[in-house]
mmCIF file of C-alpha atoms and ligand atoms in Angstrom:
data_model
loop_
_atom_site.group_PDB
_atom_site.id
_atom_site.type_symbol
_atom_site.label_atom_id
_atom_site.label_comp_id
_atom_site.label_asym_id
_atom_site.label_seq_id
_atom_site.Cartn_x
_atom_site.Cartn_y
_atom_site.Cartn_z
ATOM 1 C CA MET A 1358 77.658 119.528 78.997
ATOM 2 C CA ALA A 1359 76.423 116.761 77.260
ATOM 3 C CA ARG A 1360 72.959 115.709 78.238
ATOM 4 C CA ASP A 1361 69.968 112.924 78.585
ATOM 5 C CA ILE A 1362 72.608 109.969 77.077
ATOM 6 C CA GLN A 1363 70.744 108.159 79.384
ATOM 7 C CA ASN A 1364 67.154 107.137 80.929
ATOM 8 C CA ASP A 1365 66.189 110.600 83.033
ATOM 9 C CA ALA A 1366 64.779 107.972 86.308
ATOM 10 C CA MET A 1367 68.330 106.634 86.350
ATOM 11 C CA LYS A 1368 70.187 108.332 89.214
ATOM 12 C CA ILE A 1369 73.752 107.986 90.486
ATOM 13 C CA ALA A 1370 75.206 109.164 93.859
ATOM 14 C CA VAL A 1371 78.828 108.766 94.917
ATOM 15 C CA PHE A 1372 79.479 108.178 98.625
ATOM 16 C CA GLY A 1373 82.775 109.467 100.041
ATOM 17 C CA ALA A 1374 83.190 111.619 96.922
ATOM 18 C CA GLY A 1375 86.935 112.671 97.830
ATOM 19 C CA SER A 1376 90.036 111.488 94.939
ATOM 20 C CA ILE A 1377 88.595 108.950 92.882
ATOM 21 C CA GLY A 1378 84.830 109.401 93.947
ATOM 22 C CA VAL A 1379 85.188 113.093 92.471
ATOM 23 C CA TYR A 1380 87.047 111.888 89.502
ATOM 24 C CA VAL A 1381 84.788 109.040 89.174
ATOM 25 C CA GLY A 1382 81.484 110.952 89.640
ATOM 26 C CA ALA A 1383 82.249 114.234 87.946
ATOM 27 C CA SER A 1384 83.866 112.365 84.656
ATOM 28 C CA LEU A 1385 79.663 110.740 84.588
ATOM 29 C CA LEU A 1386 78.380 114.183 85.381
ATOM 30 C CA ALA A 1387 80.480 115.093 82.322
ATOM 31 C CA ALA A 1388 79.115 112.788 80.406
ATOM 32 C CA GLY A 1389 75.264 113.268 80.788
ATOM 33 C CA ALA A 1390 74.374 111.310 83.473
ATOM 34 C CA ASP A 1391 72.264 112.565 86.522
ATOM 35 C CA VAL A 1392 75.016 112.205 89.525
ATOM 36 C CA VAL A 1393 74.995 113.244 93.168
ATOM 37 C CA LEU A 1394 78.287 113.533 95.125
ATOM 38 C CA VAL A 1395 78.052 113.056 98.220
ATOM 39 C CA GLY A 1396 80.841 113.496 101.609
ATOM 40 C CA ARG A 1397 82.558 116.397 103.510
ATOM 41 C CA SER A 1398 82.044 120.187 103.971
ATOM 42 C CA ARG A 1399 85.686 120.912 102.984
ATOM 43 C CA MET A 1400 85.160 119.176 99.845
ATOM 44 C CA ARG A 1401 81.825 120.992 98.655
ATOM 45 C CA LEU A 1402 82.782 123.951 99.502
ATOM 46 C CA GLN A 1403 85.588 123.626 97.173
ATOM 47 C CA ILE A 1404 83.989 122.390 94.150
ATOM 48 C CA ALA A 1405 81.098 124.877 95.197
ATOM 49 C CA GLY A 1406 83.826 128.058 94.903
ATOM 50 C CA GLN A 1407 86.126 126.599 91.765
ATOM 51 C CA GLY A 1408 84.054 123.705 90.329
ATOM 52 C CA VAL A 1409 85.967 120.481 89.137
ATOM 53 C CA LEU A 1410 88.695 120.634 86.474
ATOM 54 C CA LEU A 1411 88.946 116.726 85.096
ATOM 55 C CA SER A 1412 92.606 116.444 83.700
ATOM 56 C CA ASP A 1413 94.779 112.717 82.305
ATOM 57 C CA LEU A 1414 97.638 111.715 81.424
ATOM 58 C CA GLU A 1415 96.048 111.464 77.630
ATOM 59 C CA GLY A 1416 95.848 115.531 77.739
ATOM 60 C CA ARG A 1417 92.177 115.588 78.874
ATOM 61 C CA ARG A 1418 91.146 118.942 80.490
ATOM 62 C CA GLN A 1419 87.495 119.520 81.214
ATOM 63 C CA HIS A 1420 85.973 121.871 83.352
ATOM 64 C CA LEU A 1421 82.833 122.037 85.596
ATOM 65 C CA GLU A 1422 81.470 124.652 86.937
ATOM 66 C CA GLY A 1423 80.764 124.495 90.467
ATOM 67 C CA ALA A 1424 77.020 124.685 89.682
ATOM 68 C CA HIS A 1425 76.924 122.026 87.943
ATOM 69 C CA VAL A 1426 78.358 119.721 89.981
ATOM 70 C CA PRO A 1427 75.647 118.728 92.762
ATOM 71 C CA TYR A 1428 77.543 117.658 96.197
ATOM 72 C CA GLN A 1429 75.733 117.086 99.282
ATOM 73 C CA GLU A 1430 76.848 116.389 103.019
ATOM 74 C CA SER A 1431 74.270 114.523 104.089
ATOM 75 C CA ALA A 1432 73.396 111.023 102.985
ATOM 76 C CA VAL A 1433 69.598 111.911 102.842
ATOM 77 C CA ALA A 1434 70.578 112.438 99.007
ATOM 78 C CA LEU A 1435 70.986 108.969 98.631
ATOM 79 C CA ALA A 1436 67.768 108.502 98.826
ATOM 80 C CA GLU A 1437 67.161 109.121 94.935
ATOM 81 C CA ALA A 1438 70.426 106.973 93.364
ATOM 82 C CA ASP A 1439 69.468 103.765 91.809
ATOM 83 C CA LEU A 1440 73.639 103.124 91.564
ATOM 84 C CA ILE A 1441 75.698 104.228 94.777
ATOM 85 C CA LEU A 1442 79.319 104.313 94.123
ATOM 86 C CA VAL A 1443 81.066 103.399 97.586
ATOM 87 C CA THR A 1444 84.513 105.334 97.498
ATOM 88 C CA VAL A 1445 85.733 105.730 101.127
ATOM 89 C CA LYS A 1446 88.652 104.327 102.603
ATOM 90 C CA SER A 1447 88.807 101.463 103.936
ATOM 91 C CA ALA A 1448 88.411 102.129 107.742
ATOM 92 C CA ASP A 1449 85.042 104.116 106.955
ATOM 93 C CA SER A 1450 82.889 101.185 104.887
ATOM 94 C CA ALA A 1451 81.569 100.045 108.225
ATOM 95 C CA ALA A 1452 79.819 103.586 108.744
ATOM 96 C CA ALA A 1453 79.666 104.129 105.258
ATOM 97 C CA ALA A 1454 77.641 101.062 105.477
ATOM 98 C CA SER A 1455 75.596 102.540 108.237
ATOM 99 C CA ALA A 1456 74.666 105.823 106.212
ATOM 100 C CA ILE A 1457 73.500 104.334 103.003
ATOM 101 C CA ALA A 1458 71.480 101.985 104.583
ATOM 102 C CA GLU A 1459 69.228 104.268 106.282
ATOM 103 C CA TYR A 1460 68.439 106.199 102.988
ATOM 104 C CA ALA A 1461 68.920 104.213 100.245
ATOM 105 C CA LYS A 1462 66.422 102.274 98.433
ATOM 106 C CA PRO A 1463 66.126 98.577 98.538
ATOM 107 C CA SER A 1464 66.440 98.415 95.073
ATOM 108 C CA ALA A 1465 69.903 99.806 94.947
ATOM 109 C CA LEU A 1466 72.497 98.621 93.539
ATOM 110 C CA ILE A 1467 76.124 98.967 95.636
ATOM 111 C CA VAL A 1468 79.231 99.306 93.809
ATOM 112 C CA SER A 1469 82.588 99.787 96.303
ATOM 113 C CA LEU A 1470 84.973 101.157 94.323
ATOM 114 C CA GLN A 1471 87.772 100.647 97.091
ATOM 115 C CA ASN A 1472 90.875 98.449 97.425
ATOM 116 C CA GLY A 1473 91.991 95.846 99.498
ATOM 117 C CA VAL A 1474 89.915 92.663 99.513
ATOM 118 C CA GLY A 1475 87.259 92.712 102.067
ATOM 119 C CA ASN A 1476 85.330 96.262 101.371
ATOM 120 C CA ALA A 1477 82.421 94.580 99.527
ATOM 121 C CA ASP A 1478 81.690 92.168 101.861
ATOM 122 C CA THR A 1479 81.876 94.481 104.962
ATOM 123 C CA LEU A 1480 79.075 96.472 103.057
ATOM 124 C CA ARG A 1481 77.496 93.344 102.353
ATOM 125 C CA SER A 1482 77.095 92.104 105.727
ATOM 126 C CA LEU A 1483 76.228 95.434 107.202
ATOM 127 C CA MET A 1484 73.093 95.660 104.021
ATOM 128 C CA PRO A 1485 71.645 92.540 104.078
ATOM 129 C CA GLY A 1486 68.940 92.802 101.209
ATOM 130 C CA TRP A 1487 70.733 95.103 99.180
ATOM 131 C CA GLN A 1488 72.724 94.282 95.933
ATOM 132 C CA VAL A 1489 76.651 94.917 96.597
ATOM 133 C CA LEU A 1490 79.234 94.555 93.946
ATOM 134 C CA ALA A 1491 83.123 94.817 94.069
ATOM 135 C CA ALA A 1492 85.010 96.783 91.612
ATOM 136 C CA MET A 1493 88.452 97.455 91.119
ATOM 137 C CA VAL A 1494 89.895 101.329 90.139
ATOM 138 C CA PRO A 1495 93.158 100.169 88.366
ATOM 139 C CA PHE A 1496 94.245 103.958 88.149
ATOM 140 C CA ASN A 1497 95.289 106.812 90.651
ATOM 141 C CA VAL A 1498 93.999 109.884 90.802
ATOM 142 C CA VAL A 1499 95.838 112.567 92.265
ATOM 143 C CA GLN A 1500 94.006 115.826 94.075
ATOM 144 C CA MET A 1501 96.324 118.815 92.480
ATOM 145 C CA ASP A 1502 96.421 122.885 92.985
ATOM 146 C CA GLY A 1503 93.062 122.399 95.270
ATOM 147 C CA ASN A 1504 90.311 121.852 92.434
ATOM 148 C CA ARG A 1505 92.197 119.701 90.239
ATOM 149 C CA PHE A 1506 91.505 115.878 89.952
ATOM 150 C CA HIS A 1507 94.184 113.978 87.311
ATOM 151 C CA ARG A 1508 94.165 110.586 86.840
ATOM 152 C CA ALA A 1509 97.710 109.505 86.613
ATOM 153 C CA SER A 1510 97.710 106.587 85.360
ATOM 154 C CA GLY A 1511 96.029 103.942 83.051
ATOM 155 C CA GLY A 1512 93.377 100.827 82.972
ATOM 156 C CA GLU A 1513 90.152 100.165 82.803
ATOM 157 C CA LEU A 1514 87.781 99.526 85.930
ATOM 158 C CA MET A 1515 86.608 95.946 86.511
ATOM 159 C CA ILE A 1516 83.489 94.981 87.948
ATOM 160 C CA GLU A 1517 82.256 91.633 89.094
ATOM 161 C CA THR A 1518 79.492 90.520 86.587
ATOM 162 C CA CYS A 1519 76.252 90.999 87.250
ATOM 163 C CA ALA A 1520 72.792 91.727 84.866
ATOM 164 C CA GLY A 1521 71.728 94.579 86.971
ATOM 165 C CA LEU A 1522 74.721 96.549 85.080
ATOM 166 C CA GLU A 1523 73.008 96.885 81.801
ATOM 167 C CA PRO A 1524 71.252 100.163 82.043
ATOM 168 C CA TRP A 1525 74.571 101.703 83.451
ATOM 169 C CA LEU A 1526 77.436 100.598 80.665
ATOM 170 C CA THR A 1527 76.511 103.641 78.425
ATOM 171 C CA SER A 1528 76.972 106.034 80.587
ATOM 172 C CA PHE A 1529 80.172 104.653 82.308
ATOM 173 C CA ARG A 1530 81.667 104.156 78.875
ATOM 174 C CA MET A 1531 80.659 107.511 77.548
ATOM 175 C CA ALA A 1532 82.400 109.103 80.676
ATOM 176 C CA HIS A 1533 85.935 107.233 79.263
ATOM 177 C CA LEU A 1534 85.195 104.906 82.151
ATOM 178 C CA PRO A 1535 84.566 101.519 80.591
ATOM 179 C CA LEU A 1536 83.409 98.638 83.092
ATOM 180 C CA GLN A 1537 84.765 95.495 82.375
ATOM 181 C CA GLN A 1538 82.974 92.456 83.777
ATOM 182 C CA CYS A 1539 84.783 89.790 85.571
ATOM 183 C CA GLU A 1540 84.023 86.684 86.580
ATOM 184 C CA ASP A 1541 86.982 85.516 89.288
ATOM 185 C CA PHE A 1542 86.707 88.581 91.663
ATOM 186 C CA VAL A 1543 88.476 87.191 94.655
ATOM 187 C CA ALA A 1544 91.725 86.909 92.298
ATOM 188 C CA ILE A 1545 90.942 90.308 90.886
ATOM 189 C CA GLN A 1546 91.457 91.921 94.601
ATOM 190 C CA TRP A 1547 94.332 90.215 95.557
ATOM 191 C CA GLY A 1548 96.296 90.877 92.353
ATOM 192 C CA LYS A 1549 95.365 94.769 92.667
ATOM 193 C CA LEU A 1550 96.322 94.297 96.645
ATOM 194 C CA LEU A 1551 100.449 92.736 95.281
ATOM 195 C CA LEU A 1552 100.359 96.121 93.615
ATOM 196 C CA ASN A 1553 99.168 97.824 95.988
ATOM 197 C CA LEU A 1554 102.177 96.783 98.209
ATOM 198 C CA ASN A 1555 103.883 99.269 96.890
ATOM 199 C CA ASN A 1556 101.685 102.343 98.596
ATOM 200 C CA ALA A 1557 103.856 102.006 101.333
ATOM 201 C CA VAL A 1558 106.842 101.767 99.310
ATOM 202 C CA ASN A 1559 106.254 104.954 97.877
ATOM 203 C CA ALA A 1560 104.771 106.873 101.089
ATOM 204 C CA LEU A 1561 108.232 106.094 103.144
ATOM 205 C CA SER A 1562 110.270 106.561 100.205
ATOM 206 C CA GLY A 1563 109.084 110.388 99.706
ATOM 207 C CA LEU A 1564 109.070 110.300 96.234
ATOM 208 C CA ALA A 1565 106.817 110.690 93.348
ATOM 209 C CA LEU A 1566 105.715 107.170 92.060
ATOM 210 C CA LYS A 1567 107.767 107.504 88.699
ATOM 211 C CA SER A 1568 110.950 108.738 90.472
ATOM 212 C CA GLN A 1569 110.470 105.669 92.899
ATOM 213 C CA LEU A 1570 109.886 103.188 90.674
ATOM 214 C CA SER A 1571 112.795 103.820 88.506
ATOM 215 C CA GLN A 1572 115.032 102.886 91.700
ATOM 216 C CA ARG A 1573 115.743 99.595 91.937
ATOM 217 C CA ALA A 1574 116.658 99.909 95.653
ATOM 218 C CA TYR A 1575 113.259 100.520 96.150
ATOM 219 C CA ARG A 1576 111.894 97.822 93.922
ATOM 220 C CA ARG A 1577 113.525 95.353 95.889
ATOM 221 C CA CYS A 1578 111.870 96.022 98.453
ATOM 222 C CA LEU A 1579 108.158 96.107 96.625
ATOM 223 C CA ALA A 1580 109.550 92.618 94.906
ATOM 224 C CA LEU A 1581 110.553 91.395 98.607
ATOM 225 C CA LEU A 1582 106.888 92.134 99.598
ATOM 226 C CA ILE A 1583 105.220 91.478 96.578
ATOM 227 C CA ALA A 1584 107.371 87.669 96.687
ATOM 228 C CA GLU A 1585 106.303 87.140 100.559
ATOM 229 C CA ALA A 1586 102.589 87.646 99.796
ATOM 230 C CA LEU A 1587 102.735 85.021 96.959
ATOM 231 C CA ASP A 1588 104.057 83.025 99.198
ATOM 232 C CA VAL A 1589 100.837 83.496 101.268
ATOM 233 C CA LEU A 1590 98.337 83.722 98.543
ATOM 234 C CA ARG A 1591 99.686 80.132 97.090
ATOM 235 C CA ALA A 1592 99.886 78.199 101.028
ATOM 236 C CA ALA A 1593 95.787 79.559 100.815
ATOM 237 C CA GLY A 1594 95.033 78.599 97.372
ATOM 238 C CA ILE A 1595 94.405 81.390 96.334
ATOM 239 C CA ARG A 1596 95.490 82.507 92.403
ATOM 240 C CA PRO A 1597 95.697 86.416 91.980
ATOM 241 C CA ALA A 1598 95.089 87.679 88.853
ATOM 242 C CA ARG A 1599 97.179 89.320 86.296
ATOM 243 C CA ILE A 1600 95.923 93.537 86.674
ATOM 244 C CA ALA A 1601 99.542 94.632 85.420
ATOM 245 C CA LYS A 1602 101.098 93.857 81.906
ATOM 246 C CA VAL A 1603 103.169 91.509 83.819
ATOM 247 C CA GLY A 1604 101.282 88.727 85.477
ATOM 248 C CA PRO A 1605 101.647 88.203 89.346
ATOM 249 C CA GLN A 1606 104.311 85.796 89.217
ATOM 250 C CA LEU A 1607 107.073 87.323 87.405
ATOM 251 C CA LEU A 1608 106.614 90.853 89.093
ATOM 252 C CA PRO A 1609 109.618 90.355 92.119
ATOM 253 C CA VAL A 1610 111.569 89.115 89.300
ATOM 254 C CA ILE A 1611 111.425 92.305 86.821
ATOM 255 C CA LEU A 1612 111.199 93.785 89.769
ATOM 256 C CA ARG A 1613 115.114 93.105 90.813
ATOM 257 C CA LEU A 1614 115.727 93.637 87.356
ATOM 258 C CA PRO A 1615 118.965 96.525 87.380
ATOM 259 C CA ASP A 1616 117.323 99.820 86.206
ATOM 260 C CA VAL A 1617 118.463 99.964 82.494
ATOM 261 C CA LEU A 1618 116.880 96.510 82.126
ATOM 262 C CA PHE A 1619 113.637 97.814 83.847
ATOM 263 C CA LYS A 1620 113.072 100.656 82.047
ATOM 264 C CA ARG A 1621 113.494 99.012 78.728
ATOM 265 C CA ILE A 1622 110.935 95.753 79.469
ATOM 266 C CA ALA A 1623 108.658 97.169 81.936
ATOM 267 C CA ALA A 1624 108.313 100.567 80.525
ATOM 268 C CA THR A 1625 104.331 100.460 81.071
ATOM 269 C CA MET A 1626 104.847 100.422 84.515
ATOM 270 C CA LEU A 1627 106.792 103.437 84.336
ATOM 271 C CA LYS A 1628 103.723 105.294 82.026
ATOM 272 C CA ILE A 1629 103.137 107.194 85.152
ATOM 273 C CA ASP A 1630 102.498 111.246 85.978
ATOM 274 C CA PRO A 1631 106.002 112.366 86.876
ATOM 275 C CA GLU A 1632 104.343 114.265 90.135
ATOM 276 C CA ALA A 1633 101.879 111.360 91.299
ATOM 277 C CA ARG A 1634 102.007 109.679 94.473
ATOM 278 C CA SER A 1635 100.598 107.047 96.236
ATOM 279 C CA SER A 1636 97.099 107.850 98.482
ATOM 280 C CA MET A 1637 99.284 106.433 101.193
ATOM 281 C CA TRP A 1638 101.926 109.294 100.890
ATOM 282 C CA GLN A 1639 98.900 111.960 100.855
ATOM 283 C CA ASP A 1640 97.353 109.929 104.165
ATOM 284 C CA LEU A 1641 100.688 110.917 105.899
ATOM 285 C CA GLU A 1642 100.745 114.252 104.400
ATOM 286 C CA ALA A 1643 97.909 114.984 105.623
ATOM 287 C CA GLY A 1644 98.071 113.139 109.040
ATOM 288 C CA ARG A 1645 95.170 111.151 107.913
ATOM 289 C CA LEU A 1646 95.025 107.125 108.788
ATOM 290 C CA THR A 1647 96.192 105.059 105.827
ATOM 291 C CA GLU A 1648 94.884 102.037 104.912
ATOM 292 C CA VAL A 1649 98.368 99.861 105.319
ATOM 293 C CA ASP A 1650 95.942 97.467 107.543
ATOM 294 C CA TYR A 1651 93.883 96.709 104.626
ATOM 295 C CA LEU A 1652 96.709 96.123 102.390
ATOM 296 C CA ASN A 1653 99.700 94.811 103.512
ATOM 297 C CA GLY A 1654 98.099 94.096 106.726
ATOM 298 C CA ALA A 1655 95.587 91.854 104.818
ATOM 299 C CA ILE A 1656 98.674 89.499 103.694
ATOM 300 C CA VAL A 1657 99.783 89.755 107.316
ATOM 301 C CA ARG A 1658 96.831 88.607 108.762
ATOM 302 C CA LEU A 1659 96.192 85.133 105.806
ATOM 303 C CA ALA A 1660 99.572 84.377 106.857
ATOM 304 C CA GLU A 1661 98.389 84.274 110.594
ATOM 305 C CA SER A 1662 94.985 81.984 109.195
ATOM 306 C CA LEU A 1663 97.226 79.861 108.141
ATOM 307 C CA ALA A 1664 99.733 79.397 111.345
ATOM 308 C CA ARG A 1665 102.591 81.241 109.309
ATOM 309 C CA ASP A 1666 104.105 84.678 108.880
ATOM 310 C CA ALA A 1667 104.707 87.438 106.522
ATOM 311 C CA PRO A 1668 107.902 89.463 108.435
ATOM 312 C CA ALA A 1669 108.389 91.800 104.981
ATOM 313 C CA ASN A 1670 104.404 92.954 105.726
ATOM 314 C CA ARG A 1671 103.821 92.931 108.871
ATOM 315 C CA ARG A 1672 107.486 95.483 109.686
ATOM 316 C CA MET A 1673 106.105 97.278 106.570
ATOM 317 C CA THR A 1674 102.913 97.493 108.644
ATOM 318 C CA VAL A 1675 104.527 98.708 111.955
ATOM 319 C CA LEU A 1676 106.880 101.030 109.906
ATOM 320 C CA ILE A 1677 103.607 102.837 108.232
ATOM 321 C CA HIS A 1678 101.733 103.335 111.878
ATOM 322 C CA ALA A 1679 105.254 104.990 112.884
ATOM 323 C CA ALA A 1680 104.576 107.628 110.232
ATOM 324 C CA GLU A 1681 100.797 108.161 111.010
ATOM 325 C CA GLN A 1682 101.634 108.506 114.395
ATOM 326 C CA GLY A 1683 104.409 111.672 112.947
ATOM 327 C CA ASN A 1684 107.560 109.989 112.608
ATOM 328 C CA LEU A 1685 107.895 110.552 108.939
ATOM 329 C CA GLN A 1686 111.094 111.126 107.956
ATOM 330 C CA PRO A 1687 112.397 109.912 104.208
ATOM 331 C CA TRP A 1688 113.300 105.993 104.011
ATOM 332 C CA SER A 1689 116.564 105.692 101.399
ATOM 333 C CA GLY A 1690 115.442 102.313 99.359
ATOM 334 C CA VAL A 1691 118.683 100.394 101.022
ATOM 335 C CA ALA A 1692 117.679 101.389 104.425
ATOM 336 C CA LEU A 1693 114.280 100.349 104.111
ATOM 337 C CA TYR A 1694 114.945 97.190 102.643
ATOM 338 C CA ARG A 1695 117.251 96.052 105.375
ATOM 339 C CA VAL A 1696 114.669 96.747 107.915
ATOM 340 C CA LEU A 1697 112.546 95.102 106.016
ATOM 341 C CA ARG A 1698 114.250 92.033 105.561
ATOM 342 C CA ASP A 1699 115.908 91.108 108.578
HETATM 343 N N1 NAP B 1280 93.709 107.805 94.702
HETATM 344 C C1 NAP B 1280 93.937 106.711 94.317
HETATM 345 O O1 NAP B 1280 94.140 106.973 93.442
HETATM 346 C C2 NAP B 1280 93.149 105.366 94.608
HETATM 347 C C3 NAP B 1280 93.068 104.305 93.353
HETATM 348 C C4 NAP B 1280 92.383 103.479 92.917
HETATM 349 C C5 NAP B 1280 91.920 103.249 94.650
HETATM 350 N N2 NAP B 1280 91.402 103.784 95.420
HETATM 351 C C6 NAP B 1280 90.752 103.303 96.159
HETATM 352 O O2 NAP B 1280 89.203 104.114 96.594
HETATM 353 C C7 NAP B 1280 89.122 104.578 97.988
HETATM 354 C C8 NAP B 1280 89.096 105.798 98.325
HETATM 355 O O3 NAP B 1280 90.072 106.380 97.968
HETATM 356 P P1 NAP B 1280 90.310 108.056 97.678
HETATM 357 O O4 NAP B 1280 91.617 108.197 97.301
HETATM 358 O O5 NAP B 1280 89.569 109.211 96.928
HETATM 359 O O6 NAP B 1280 89.898 108.720 99.473
HETATM 360 P P2 NAP B 1280 89.870 109.982 99.867
HETATM 361 O O7 NAP B 1280 90.770 111.047 98.717
HETATM 362 O O8 NAP B 1280 89.837 109.765 100.965
HETATM 363 O O9 NAP B 1280 88.139 110.083 99.749
HETATM 364 C C9 NAP B 1280 86.870 109.619 100.727
HETATM 365 C C10 NAP B 1280 86.618 110.668 101.428
HETATM 366 O O10 NAP B 1280 85.427 110.083 101.944
HETATM 367 C C11 NAP B 1280 84.917 110.968 102.670
HETATM 368 N N3 NAP B 1280 84.097 110.262 103.878
HETATM 369 C C12 NAP B 1280 84.843 109.383 104.991
HETATM 370 N N4 NAP B 1280 83.637 108.559 105.556
HETATM 371 C C13 NAP B 1280 82.562 109.625 104.659
HETATM 372 C C14 NAP B 1280 81.046 109.319 105.560
HETATM 373 N N5 NAP B 1280 80.389 108.393 106.546
HETATM 374 N N6 NAP B 1280 80.431 110.429 104.982
HETATM 375 C C15 NAP B 1280 80.482 110.951 103.929
HETATM 376 N N7 NAP B 1280 82.000 111.699 102.981
HETATM 377 C C16 NAP B 1280 82.956 109.931 103.627
HETATM 378 C C17 NAP B 1280 86.203 111.023 103.164
HETATM 379 O O11 NAP B 1280 86.692 112.484 104.645
HETATM 380 P P3 NAP B 1280 87.145 112.369 105.402
HETATM 381 O O12 NAP B 1280 88.758 112.175 105.011
HETATM 382 O O13 NAP B 1280 87.338 114.058 106.317
HETATM 383 O O14 NAP B 1280 87.034 111.111 106.329
HETATM 384 C C18 NAP B 1280 87.382 111.537 102.110
HETATM 385 O O15 NAP B 1280 86.906 112.552 101.378
HETATM 386 C C19 NAP B 1280 90.260 103.695 98.838
HETATM 387 O O16 NAP B 1280 89.816 102.394 99.273
HETATM 388 C C20 NAP B 1280 91.512 103.354 97.968
HETATM 389 O O17 NAP B 1280 92.521 102.913 98.324
HETATM 390 C C21 NAP B 1280 92.207 105.118 95.362
#
């Protein structure tokens, strides 16, 4: 492993080390940063036994021995950290904030690497006195074959502009995770949320992302959800940023194209590992609650705050909640579209 590329005094902790946390934390570790992962016993035991294999779409395969990946179950491990990356699911943000506030140094910089639009605010409200930054992970990470953490799509990390990031920029760059600093982060978060509306479509399709997005019937479902979300955002005066190659307003138009045209025009949207699925599908498969209330549900709540309705996203939220209760059968794109629209 590369060593000592940064000041030894600077320590990074990842709180809630699952798919994203292990990928980001182990990548930083492999690049020589001083990192501790904090999470659950199941993950600690697995990593201790098999280590971590990092892979990506460009052919990276890097194995870290378990003994070289510090993984702790107690938040006490946060006490020395100068930078804390929060990678729990949205529903766990409040509990994470309490645990972090108990042990973190007041000078530690806290970064939310979560999807959704409210997690950094939740952390800020429960951790007064700490500096909290919102960041956005554009790529998917899939845990495969036990110890393999595979980056299944592309894109660079984005983060709120902050002078306090300066000491960390080299480590992230060396870890092949350059941080792109952005001013208007609310726009970035809503732009990402529009893309995350596909998580639910993918979860209900039962298909890999590439296969699901290759079928117009499912893309029409996503186009319906995004078009409705864009209406709500417009009414709220929010201008979502462009996260994909295609701008937000064009997304529904491109998604509705016939398969042949879509594959030609939006080839980059299909540059995904053939096995990759949304984390919402993984949650349903594992019998866990999903983040639907923080994604499609955020559109529904924003609409309600404007005395409007967002029926397609509301119906999608209901369908995912039913799937969380065990009613998990794959939907055809045509049947799903009918239910979302009617
Ligand atoms: N996976 C992706 O491809 C991807 C891509 C972009 C963004 N994101 C976002 O990144 C965030 C994390 O996603 P993920 O897929 O990495 O989730 P994940 O695999 O479920 O990882 C989160 C981990 O945190 C653990 N955890 C929760 N509360 C904890 C606590 N109080 N103390 C210690 N550990 C705790 C969870 O354990 P339990 O499950 O046992 O509670 C889980 O192992 C989400 O907001 C997601 O939307 C994910």
